[in-house]
XYZ file of C-alpha atoms in Angstrom:
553
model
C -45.457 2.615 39.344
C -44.459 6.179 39.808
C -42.553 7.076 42.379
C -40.540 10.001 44.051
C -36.942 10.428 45.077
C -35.355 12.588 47.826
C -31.924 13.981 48.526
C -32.125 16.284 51.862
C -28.447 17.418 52.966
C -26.813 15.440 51.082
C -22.556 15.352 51.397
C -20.738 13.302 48.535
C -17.110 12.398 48.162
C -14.626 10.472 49.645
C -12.663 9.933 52.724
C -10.213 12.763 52.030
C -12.239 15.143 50.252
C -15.923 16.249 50.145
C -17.316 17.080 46.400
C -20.378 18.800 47.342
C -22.353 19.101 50.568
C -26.140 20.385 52.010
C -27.661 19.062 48.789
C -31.303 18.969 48.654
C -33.590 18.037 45.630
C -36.317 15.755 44.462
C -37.118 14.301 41.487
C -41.153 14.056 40.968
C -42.996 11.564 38.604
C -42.178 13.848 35.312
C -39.311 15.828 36.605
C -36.173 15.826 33.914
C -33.637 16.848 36.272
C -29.560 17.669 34.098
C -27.217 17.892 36.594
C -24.194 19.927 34.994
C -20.483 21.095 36.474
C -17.364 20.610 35.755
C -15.430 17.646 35.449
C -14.793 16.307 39.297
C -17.492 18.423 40.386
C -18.949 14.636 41.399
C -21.595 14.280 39.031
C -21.276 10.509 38.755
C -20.635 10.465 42.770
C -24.419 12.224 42.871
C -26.073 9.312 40.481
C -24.164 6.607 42.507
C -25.458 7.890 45.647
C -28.653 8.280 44.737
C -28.921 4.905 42.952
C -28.055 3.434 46.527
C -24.783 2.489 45.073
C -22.390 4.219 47.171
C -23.272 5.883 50.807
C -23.366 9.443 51.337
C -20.726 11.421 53.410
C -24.025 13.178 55.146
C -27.477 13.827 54.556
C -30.197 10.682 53.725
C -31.561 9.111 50.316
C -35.159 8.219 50.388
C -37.722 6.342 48.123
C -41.303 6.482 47.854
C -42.605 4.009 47.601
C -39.497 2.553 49.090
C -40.040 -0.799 46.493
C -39.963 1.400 43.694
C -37.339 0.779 40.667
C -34.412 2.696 40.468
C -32.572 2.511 37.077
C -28.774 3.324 37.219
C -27.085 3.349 33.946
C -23.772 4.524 34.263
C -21.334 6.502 31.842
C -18.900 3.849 30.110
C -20.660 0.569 28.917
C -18.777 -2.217 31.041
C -17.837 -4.977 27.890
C -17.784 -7.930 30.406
C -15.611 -10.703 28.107
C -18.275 -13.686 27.104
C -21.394 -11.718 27.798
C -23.507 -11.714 24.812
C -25.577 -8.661 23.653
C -28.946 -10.010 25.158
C -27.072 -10.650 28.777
C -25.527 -7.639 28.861
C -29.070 -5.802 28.163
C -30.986 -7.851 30.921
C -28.282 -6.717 33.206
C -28.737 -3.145 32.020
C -31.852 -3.387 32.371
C -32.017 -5.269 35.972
C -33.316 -8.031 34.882
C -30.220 -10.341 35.694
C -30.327 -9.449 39.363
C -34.257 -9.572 39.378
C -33.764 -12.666 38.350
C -31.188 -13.846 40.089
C -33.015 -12.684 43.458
C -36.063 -14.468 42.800
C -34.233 -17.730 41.943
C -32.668 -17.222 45.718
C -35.988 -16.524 47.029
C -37.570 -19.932 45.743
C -34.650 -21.585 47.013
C -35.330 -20.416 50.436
C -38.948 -20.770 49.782
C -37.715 -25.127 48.843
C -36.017 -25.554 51.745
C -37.675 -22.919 54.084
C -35.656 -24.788 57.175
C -32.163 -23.919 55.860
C -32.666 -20.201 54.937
C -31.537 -17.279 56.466
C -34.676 -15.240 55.697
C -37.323 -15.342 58.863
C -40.603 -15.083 56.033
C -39.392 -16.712 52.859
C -43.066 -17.066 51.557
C -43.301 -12.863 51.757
C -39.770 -12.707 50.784
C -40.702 -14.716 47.691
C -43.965 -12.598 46.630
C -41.462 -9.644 47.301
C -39.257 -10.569 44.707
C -41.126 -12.102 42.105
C -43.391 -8.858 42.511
C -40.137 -7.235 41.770
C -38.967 -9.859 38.539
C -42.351 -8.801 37.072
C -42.048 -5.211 37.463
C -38.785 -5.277 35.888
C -40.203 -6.628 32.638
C -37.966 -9.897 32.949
C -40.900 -11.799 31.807
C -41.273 -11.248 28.645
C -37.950 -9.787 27.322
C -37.153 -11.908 24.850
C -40.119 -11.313 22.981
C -39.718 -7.701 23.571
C -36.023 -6.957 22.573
C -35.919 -8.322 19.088
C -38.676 -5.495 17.681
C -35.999 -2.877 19.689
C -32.783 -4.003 18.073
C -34.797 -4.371 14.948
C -35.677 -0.725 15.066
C -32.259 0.423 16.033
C -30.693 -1.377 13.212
C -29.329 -3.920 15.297
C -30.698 -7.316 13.682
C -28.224 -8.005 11.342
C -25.824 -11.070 10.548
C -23.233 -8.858 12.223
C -25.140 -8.250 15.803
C -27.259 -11.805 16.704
C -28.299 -11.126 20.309
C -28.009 -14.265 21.949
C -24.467 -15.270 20.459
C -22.659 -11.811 19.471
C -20.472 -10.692 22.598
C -20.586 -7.028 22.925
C -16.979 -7.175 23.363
C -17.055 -7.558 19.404
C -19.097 -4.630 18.865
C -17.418 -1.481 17.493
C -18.647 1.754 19.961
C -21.103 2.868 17.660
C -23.103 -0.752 17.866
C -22.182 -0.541 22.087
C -23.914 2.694 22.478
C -27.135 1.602 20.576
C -26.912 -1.530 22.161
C -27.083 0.514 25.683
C -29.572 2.647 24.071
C -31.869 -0.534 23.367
C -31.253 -1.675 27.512
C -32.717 1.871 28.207
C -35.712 1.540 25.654
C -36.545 -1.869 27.210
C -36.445 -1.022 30.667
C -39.178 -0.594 33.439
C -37.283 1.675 35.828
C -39.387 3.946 37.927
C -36.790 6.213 38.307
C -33.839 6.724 35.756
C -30.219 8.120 36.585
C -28.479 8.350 33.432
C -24.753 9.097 33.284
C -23.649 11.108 30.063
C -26.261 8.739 27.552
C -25.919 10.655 24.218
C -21.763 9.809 24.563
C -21.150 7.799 20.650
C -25.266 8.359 19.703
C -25.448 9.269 16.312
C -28.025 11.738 14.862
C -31.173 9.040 15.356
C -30.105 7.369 18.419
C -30.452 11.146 19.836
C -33.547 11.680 18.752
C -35.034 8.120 20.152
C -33.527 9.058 23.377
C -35.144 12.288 23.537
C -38.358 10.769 23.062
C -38.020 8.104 25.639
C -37.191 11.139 28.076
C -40.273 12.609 27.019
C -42.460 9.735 27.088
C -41.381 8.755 29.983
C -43.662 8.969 32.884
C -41.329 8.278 35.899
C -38.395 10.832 36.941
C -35.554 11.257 35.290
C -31.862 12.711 36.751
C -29.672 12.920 33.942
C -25.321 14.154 33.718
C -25.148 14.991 29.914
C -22.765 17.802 28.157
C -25.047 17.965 25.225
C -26.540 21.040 24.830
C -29.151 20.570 22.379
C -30.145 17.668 24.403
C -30.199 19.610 27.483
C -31.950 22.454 26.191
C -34.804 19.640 24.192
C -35.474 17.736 27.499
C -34.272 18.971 31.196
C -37.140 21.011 33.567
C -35.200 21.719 36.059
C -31.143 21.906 36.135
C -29.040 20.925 39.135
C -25.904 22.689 39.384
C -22.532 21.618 41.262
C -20.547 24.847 41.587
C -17.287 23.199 42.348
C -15.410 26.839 42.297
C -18.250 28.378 44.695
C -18.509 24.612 46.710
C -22.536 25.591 46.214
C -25.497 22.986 44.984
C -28.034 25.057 43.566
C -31.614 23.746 41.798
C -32.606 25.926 38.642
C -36.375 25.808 37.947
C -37.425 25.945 33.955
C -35.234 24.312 31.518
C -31.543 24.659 30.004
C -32.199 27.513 28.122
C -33.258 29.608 31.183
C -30.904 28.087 34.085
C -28.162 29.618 31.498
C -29.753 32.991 31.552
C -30.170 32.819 35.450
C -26.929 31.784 36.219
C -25.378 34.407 34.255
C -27.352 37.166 35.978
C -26.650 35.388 38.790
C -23.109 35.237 38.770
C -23.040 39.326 37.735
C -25.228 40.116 40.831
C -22.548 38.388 43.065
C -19.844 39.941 41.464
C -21.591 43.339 41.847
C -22.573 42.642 45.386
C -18.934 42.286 46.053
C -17.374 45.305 44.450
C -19.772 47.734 45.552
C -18.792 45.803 49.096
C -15.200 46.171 48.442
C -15.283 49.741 46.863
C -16.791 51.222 50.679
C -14.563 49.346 52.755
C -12.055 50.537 51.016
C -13.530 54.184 51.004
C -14.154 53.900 54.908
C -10.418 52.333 55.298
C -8.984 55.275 53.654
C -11.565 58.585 55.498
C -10.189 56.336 58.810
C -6.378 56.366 58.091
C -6.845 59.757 56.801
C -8.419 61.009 60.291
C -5.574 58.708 62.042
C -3.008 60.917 60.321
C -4.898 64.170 61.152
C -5.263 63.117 64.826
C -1.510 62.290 64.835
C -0.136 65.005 63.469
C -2.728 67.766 65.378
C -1.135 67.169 68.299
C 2.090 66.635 67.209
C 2.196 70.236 65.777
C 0.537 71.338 69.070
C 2.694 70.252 71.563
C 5.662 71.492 68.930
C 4.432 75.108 68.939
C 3.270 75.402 72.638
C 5.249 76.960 74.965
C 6.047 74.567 78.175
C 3.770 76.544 80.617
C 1.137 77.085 78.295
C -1.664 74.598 80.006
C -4.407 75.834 78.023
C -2.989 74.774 74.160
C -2.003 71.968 75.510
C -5.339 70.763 77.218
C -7.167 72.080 73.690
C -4.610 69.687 72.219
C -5.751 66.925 73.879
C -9.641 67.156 73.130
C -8.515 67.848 69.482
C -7.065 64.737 69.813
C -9.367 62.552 71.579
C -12.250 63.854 69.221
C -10.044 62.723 65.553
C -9.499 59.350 67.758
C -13.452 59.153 68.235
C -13.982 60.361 64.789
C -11.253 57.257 63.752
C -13.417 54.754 66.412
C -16.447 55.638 64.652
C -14.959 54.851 61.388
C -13.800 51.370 62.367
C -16.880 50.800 63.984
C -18.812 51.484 60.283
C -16.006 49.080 59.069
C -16.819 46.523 61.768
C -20.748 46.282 61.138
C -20.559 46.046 57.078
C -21.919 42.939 56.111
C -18.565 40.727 54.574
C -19.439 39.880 50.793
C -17.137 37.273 50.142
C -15.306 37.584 46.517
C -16.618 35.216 44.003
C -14.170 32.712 43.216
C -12.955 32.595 40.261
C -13.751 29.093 38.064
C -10.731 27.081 36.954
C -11.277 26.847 32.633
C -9.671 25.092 30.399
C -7.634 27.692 27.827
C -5.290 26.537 25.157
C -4.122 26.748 21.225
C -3.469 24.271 18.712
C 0.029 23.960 17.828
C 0.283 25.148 14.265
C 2.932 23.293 11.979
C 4.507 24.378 8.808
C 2.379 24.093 5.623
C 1.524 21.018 3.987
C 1.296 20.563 0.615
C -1.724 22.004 -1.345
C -3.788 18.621 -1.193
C -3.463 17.060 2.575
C -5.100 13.390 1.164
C -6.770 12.337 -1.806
C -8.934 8.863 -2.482
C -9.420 7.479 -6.113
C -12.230 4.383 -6.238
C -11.131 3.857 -3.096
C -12.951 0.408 -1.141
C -12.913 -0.777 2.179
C -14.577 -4.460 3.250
C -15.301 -5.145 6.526
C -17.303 -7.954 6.460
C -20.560 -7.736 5.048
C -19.939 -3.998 5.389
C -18.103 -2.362 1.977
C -17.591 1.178 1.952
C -16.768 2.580 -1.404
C -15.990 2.999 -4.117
C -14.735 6.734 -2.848
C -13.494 9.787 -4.434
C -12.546 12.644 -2.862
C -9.421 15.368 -2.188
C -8.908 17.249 1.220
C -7.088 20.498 0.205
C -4.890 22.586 2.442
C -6.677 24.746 5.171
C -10.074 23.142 4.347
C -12.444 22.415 7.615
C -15.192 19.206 6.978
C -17.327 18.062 8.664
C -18.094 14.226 8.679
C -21.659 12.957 9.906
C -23.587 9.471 9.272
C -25.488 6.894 11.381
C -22.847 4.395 13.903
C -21.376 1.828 11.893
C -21.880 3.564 8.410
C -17.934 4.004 8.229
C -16.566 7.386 9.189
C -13.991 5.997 11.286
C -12.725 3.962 8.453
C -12.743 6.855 6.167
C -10.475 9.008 8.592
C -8.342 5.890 8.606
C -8.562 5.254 4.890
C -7.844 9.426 4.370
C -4.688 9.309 7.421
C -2.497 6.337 5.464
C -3.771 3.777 8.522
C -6.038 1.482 6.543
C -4.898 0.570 3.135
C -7.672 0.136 0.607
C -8.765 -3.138 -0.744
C -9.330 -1.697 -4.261
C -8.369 1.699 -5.733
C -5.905 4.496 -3.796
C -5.195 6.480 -1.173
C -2.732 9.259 -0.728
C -1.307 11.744 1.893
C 0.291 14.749 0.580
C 3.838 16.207 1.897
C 4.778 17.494 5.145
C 1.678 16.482 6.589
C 1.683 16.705 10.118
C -1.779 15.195 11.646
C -2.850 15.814 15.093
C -5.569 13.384 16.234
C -8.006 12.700 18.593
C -10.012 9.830 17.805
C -13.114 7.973 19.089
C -11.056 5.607 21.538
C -8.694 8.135 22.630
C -5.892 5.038 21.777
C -2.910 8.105 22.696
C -4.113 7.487 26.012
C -4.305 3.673 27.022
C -2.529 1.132 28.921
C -0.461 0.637 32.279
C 2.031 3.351 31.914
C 2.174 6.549 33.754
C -0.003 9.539 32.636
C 3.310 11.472 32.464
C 5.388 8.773 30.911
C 2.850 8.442 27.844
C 2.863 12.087 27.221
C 6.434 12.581 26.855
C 6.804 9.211 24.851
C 4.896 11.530 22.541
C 6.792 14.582 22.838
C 10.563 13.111 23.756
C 11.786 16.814 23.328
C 10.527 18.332 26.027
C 11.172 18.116 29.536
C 9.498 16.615 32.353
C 8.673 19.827 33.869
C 7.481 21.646 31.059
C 5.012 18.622 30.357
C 3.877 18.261 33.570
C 3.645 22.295 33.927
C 1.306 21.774 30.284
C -0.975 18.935 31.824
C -1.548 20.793 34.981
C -3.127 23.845 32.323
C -5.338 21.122 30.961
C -6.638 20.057 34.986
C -3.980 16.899 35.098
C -2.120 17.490 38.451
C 0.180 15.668 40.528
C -1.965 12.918 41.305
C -3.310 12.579 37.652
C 0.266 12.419 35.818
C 1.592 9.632 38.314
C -1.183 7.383 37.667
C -1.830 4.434 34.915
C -3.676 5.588 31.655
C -6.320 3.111 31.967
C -6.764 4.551 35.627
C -7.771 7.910 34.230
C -11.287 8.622 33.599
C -12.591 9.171 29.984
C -12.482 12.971 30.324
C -9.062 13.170 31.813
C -8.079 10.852 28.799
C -9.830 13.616 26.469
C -8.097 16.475 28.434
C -4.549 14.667 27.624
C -5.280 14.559 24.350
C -6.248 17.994 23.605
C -2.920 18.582 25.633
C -1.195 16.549 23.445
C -2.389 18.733 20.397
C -0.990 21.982 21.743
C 2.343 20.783 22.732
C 2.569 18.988 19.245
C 2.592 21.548 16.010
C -0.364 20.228 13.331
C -1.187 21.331 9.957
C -4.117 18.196 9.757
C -6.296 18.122 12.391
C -8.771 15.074 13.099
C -11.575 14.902 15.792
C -13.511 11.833 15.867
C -15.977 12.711 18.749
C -13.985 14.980 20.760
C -16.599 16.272 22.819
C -17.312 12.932 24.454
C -16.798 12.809 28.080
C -15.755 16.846 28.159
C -17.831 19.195 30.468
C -19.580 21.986 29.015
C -16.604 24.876 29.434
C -14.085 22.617 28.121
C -16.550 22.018 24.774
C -16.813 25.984 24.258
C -13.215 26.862 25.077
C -12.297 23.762 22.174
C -14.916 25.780 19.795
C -13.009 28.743 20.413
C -9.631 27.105 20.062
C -10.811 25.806 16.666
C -12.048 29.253 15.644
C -8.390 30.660 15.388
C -6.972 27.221 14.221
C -6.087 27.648 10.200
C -4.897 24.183 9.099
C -6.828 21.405 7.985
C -9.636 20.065 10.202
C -11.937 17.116 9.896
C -14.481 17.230 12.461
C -16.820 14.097 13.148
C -19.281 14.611 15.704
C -23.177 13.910 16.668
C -22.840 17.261 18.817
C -25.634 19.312 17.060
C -24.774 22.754 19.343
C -20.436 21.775 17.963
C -21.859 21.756 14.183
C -23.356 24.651 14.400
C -20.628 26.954 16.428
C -17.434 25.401 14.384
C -16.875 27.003 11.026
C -17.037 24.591 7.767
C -16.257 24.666 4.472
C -17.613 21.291 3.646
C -20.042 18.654 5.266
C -19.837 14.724 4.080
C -22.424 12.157 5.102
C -21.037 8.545 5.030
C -24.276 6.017 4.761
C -24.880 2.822 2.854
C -20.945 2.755 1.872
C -21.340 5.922 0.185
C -19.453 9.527 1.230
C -22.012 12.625 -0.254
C -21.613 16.569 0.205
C -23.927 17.173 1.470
């Protein structure tokens, strides 16, 4: 079924504080709609709105046909304990409460003179119509070709018995990548999907986009996916409080918004530059107009009518000349001044040299498993950047453990070099977990400073008052980031390791840590999936881990 969705005035937020407001936009049969801003910019308020999950401040939602599916898929995959990797798909995929609605519906259907329903024979065909269109039917003969082809049909990952709360994140995002693949939705809302994708999951997902003949609204920081799949671009300008729709791709909503943005700037200082101009000719002609008649009266005599009268006129015609000016003021059109975006700028603290080799491996092995990595060999040296890229769950995590001194090797050995000091941000941001205060974590991790010089740091990275006072695991997984990177600058680092940093970051945050990198001089090793982040960060190096093996690649 295809199907169209509608946003007209739309207000999102909460009680005390509106995100956005007057938004209007629809997604056609087709339409590939990113919706980018920054971090609290409501993003994830928009797709919860729309999915029917949370009411608008303002404004209506509407569906046509109104039966049609609507496919939410939010941004962290919810690990419910006990549910297996086949459950938690069907619910992904709303098939669990397809199902579970048509079970209720033939209940009522039983026993038609205990249920609530007034029509439980319609309400029946309703829902069943509904199980079917959802592809319930015949999932379990569909699913096993899609874990199959994402790698995902191994001893390791059995579908019916594995919980996903064993699955490491790598297996949990292809697992959420198979619930997309296998779902009928008419419309999709996807919430930051390439998050933990490696290289292939990527390009699967920007096929299904393709393919896909329903609409698609879609929050994602990655700009090569952006730029390979959006047609239109939704913008929430949280500095400006503005909701603006960008016809034609990425590419070309960056290219507007940038002449865009000049325009208004220009629009406002060419305002500002005549008001100004007119503010000064009228003070000027006040001053005249004053001090005309004050030298008037001074130099004539008391009986001298006719100076004094000339005086006057003088006067009254600087005072029209000055009511003329204000009146030019009055009826310019007010340009308001553009406000200025908040962005994220910061350094990496540097720390005194290392030694000349930061970490070395000889024959090194790791089992997990079935999995072995290894036998490895290789030497990081002083200063050196690397990249590190492979498929999920072909072991780069385990080499940056195996590399930092955290996993010991079960065969050959590993080595860290002197006066190492690493700086770390890895996959599960693990600085940044647990019940304790934002605040009380971060100086647990730098006990030197104070609490006002931490909290004045957080507050650079976006963490205010009523981030720092909250628990960790209260934050959301781009506050958790922001901490981190915090955490790097207030912390001096000769080694520094990013295992997926750009996960859950907005776009200006991403470019300002590219630029932060650019002056950084110590070691770096740098895994990530983000094509647009491999190309813009400067390497020496590049390893691919696969099959147990580490190549140069």
């Amino acid at each position: 079924m295809t199907a169209t969705l509608v946003a007209k005035n739309v207000a999102g937020g909460f009680a005390h504080r509106t995100l956005f407001e007057g938004l209007d936009l629809t997604v056609a049969p087709g339409d590939v709609v990113g919706v980018l801003g920054a971090n609290g910019a409501g993003k994830s308020t928009l797709l919860r709105i729309l999915a029917g999950d949370l009411e608008p401040l303002d404004g209506i939602v509407s569906l046509a046909p109104a039966d049609a599916f609507v496919g939410w898929l939010p941004q962290e995959h919810e690990r419910v304990p006990g549910e297996t990797v086949a459950a938690y798909i069907a619910r992904r995929a709303g098939c669990t409460a397809a199902t579970q609605a048509m079970e209720a519906a033939a209940a009522a259907l039983a026993e038609p003179e205990s249920a609530s329903i007034p029509d439980p024979t319609a309400a029946y065909s309703a829902a069943l119509d509904h199980w079917l269109a959802t592809g319930a039917a015949d999932l379990d003969e569909r699913l096993p070709a899609v874990l199959a082809d994402l790698g995902l049909d191994t001893d390791a990952v059995r579908p019916h018995s594995t919980p996903m709360t064993a699955l490491s994140g790598g297996q949990a995002a292809r697992v959420g990548l198979a619930a997309l693949l296998v779902s009928r939705f008419d419309v999709v809302l996807l919430d930051e999907p390439t998050n933990d994708l490696d290289l292939d999951g990527l390009a699967r997902l920007e096929q299904f986009v393709r393919d896909l003949r329903g609409g698609v609204v879609v929050v994602s920081h990655d700009r090569e996916f952006l730029s390979r799949s959006v047609t239109h671009v939704l913008e929430l300008d949280l500095a400006q409080n503005t909701t603006t729709v960008f016809g034609g791709g990425y590419e070309s909503y960056l290219e507007e918004r940038e002449i865009g943005r000049r325009h208004r700037r220009e629009q406002y200082e060419e305002f500002a530059e005549k008001k100004a101009d007119l503010v000064a000719r009228a003070r000027v002609q006040r001053e005249w107009s004053s001090q005309g008649v004050r030298n008037a009266i001074r130099k004539a005599p008391d009986n001298d009518k006719l100076r004094r009268r000339a005086a006057t006129e003088s006067s009254e015609k600087q005072a029209q000349k000055v009511r003329q000016m204000e009146s030019r003021i009055a009826r310019l059109e007010e340009v308001a001044e553009p406000r200025k975006e908040w962005t994220l700028q910061f350094t990496i603290g540097a720390a005194p040299r290392s030694s000349s080799v930061v970490a070395s491996l000889d024959n090194a092995v790791v089992r997990q498993g079935d999995h072995v990595l290894g036998p490895v060999s290789l030497q990081v040296d002083a200063g050196e950047r690397i990249g590190i890229t492979g498929p999920n769950g072909a072991g780069k995590s385990t080499l940056l453990r195996l590399l930092l001194g955290h996993r010991t090797p079960d065969e050959g050995r590993a080595s860290l070099g002197a006066n190492v000091a690493v700086g770390e941000i890895d996959q599960a941001r693990a600085d940044f977990t647990g019940p304790a205060r934002l605040i009380d974590r971060f100086e647990e991790k730098v006990p030197t400073w104070s609490t006002a010089d931490a909290r004045t740091l957080l507050a650079k990275f976006g963490l205010r008052a009523d981030h720092v006072e909250r628990p960790v695991d209260d934050l959301s997984p781009g506050e958790r980031t922001r901490a981190g990177l915090a955490l790097l600058q207030a912390r001096g680092t000769n080694v520094l390791v990013l295992d997926e940093p750009t996960n859950h970051l907005d776009l200006p945050a991403i470019e300002q840590l590219e630029q932060a990198l650019e002056t950084y001089d110590g070691a770096l090793l740098l895994v990530t999936h983000d094509r647009r982040m491999l190309q813009n960060v400067r390497l020496d190096r590049t390893w691919r881990v696969d099959n147990g093996r580490v190549v140069e690649l």
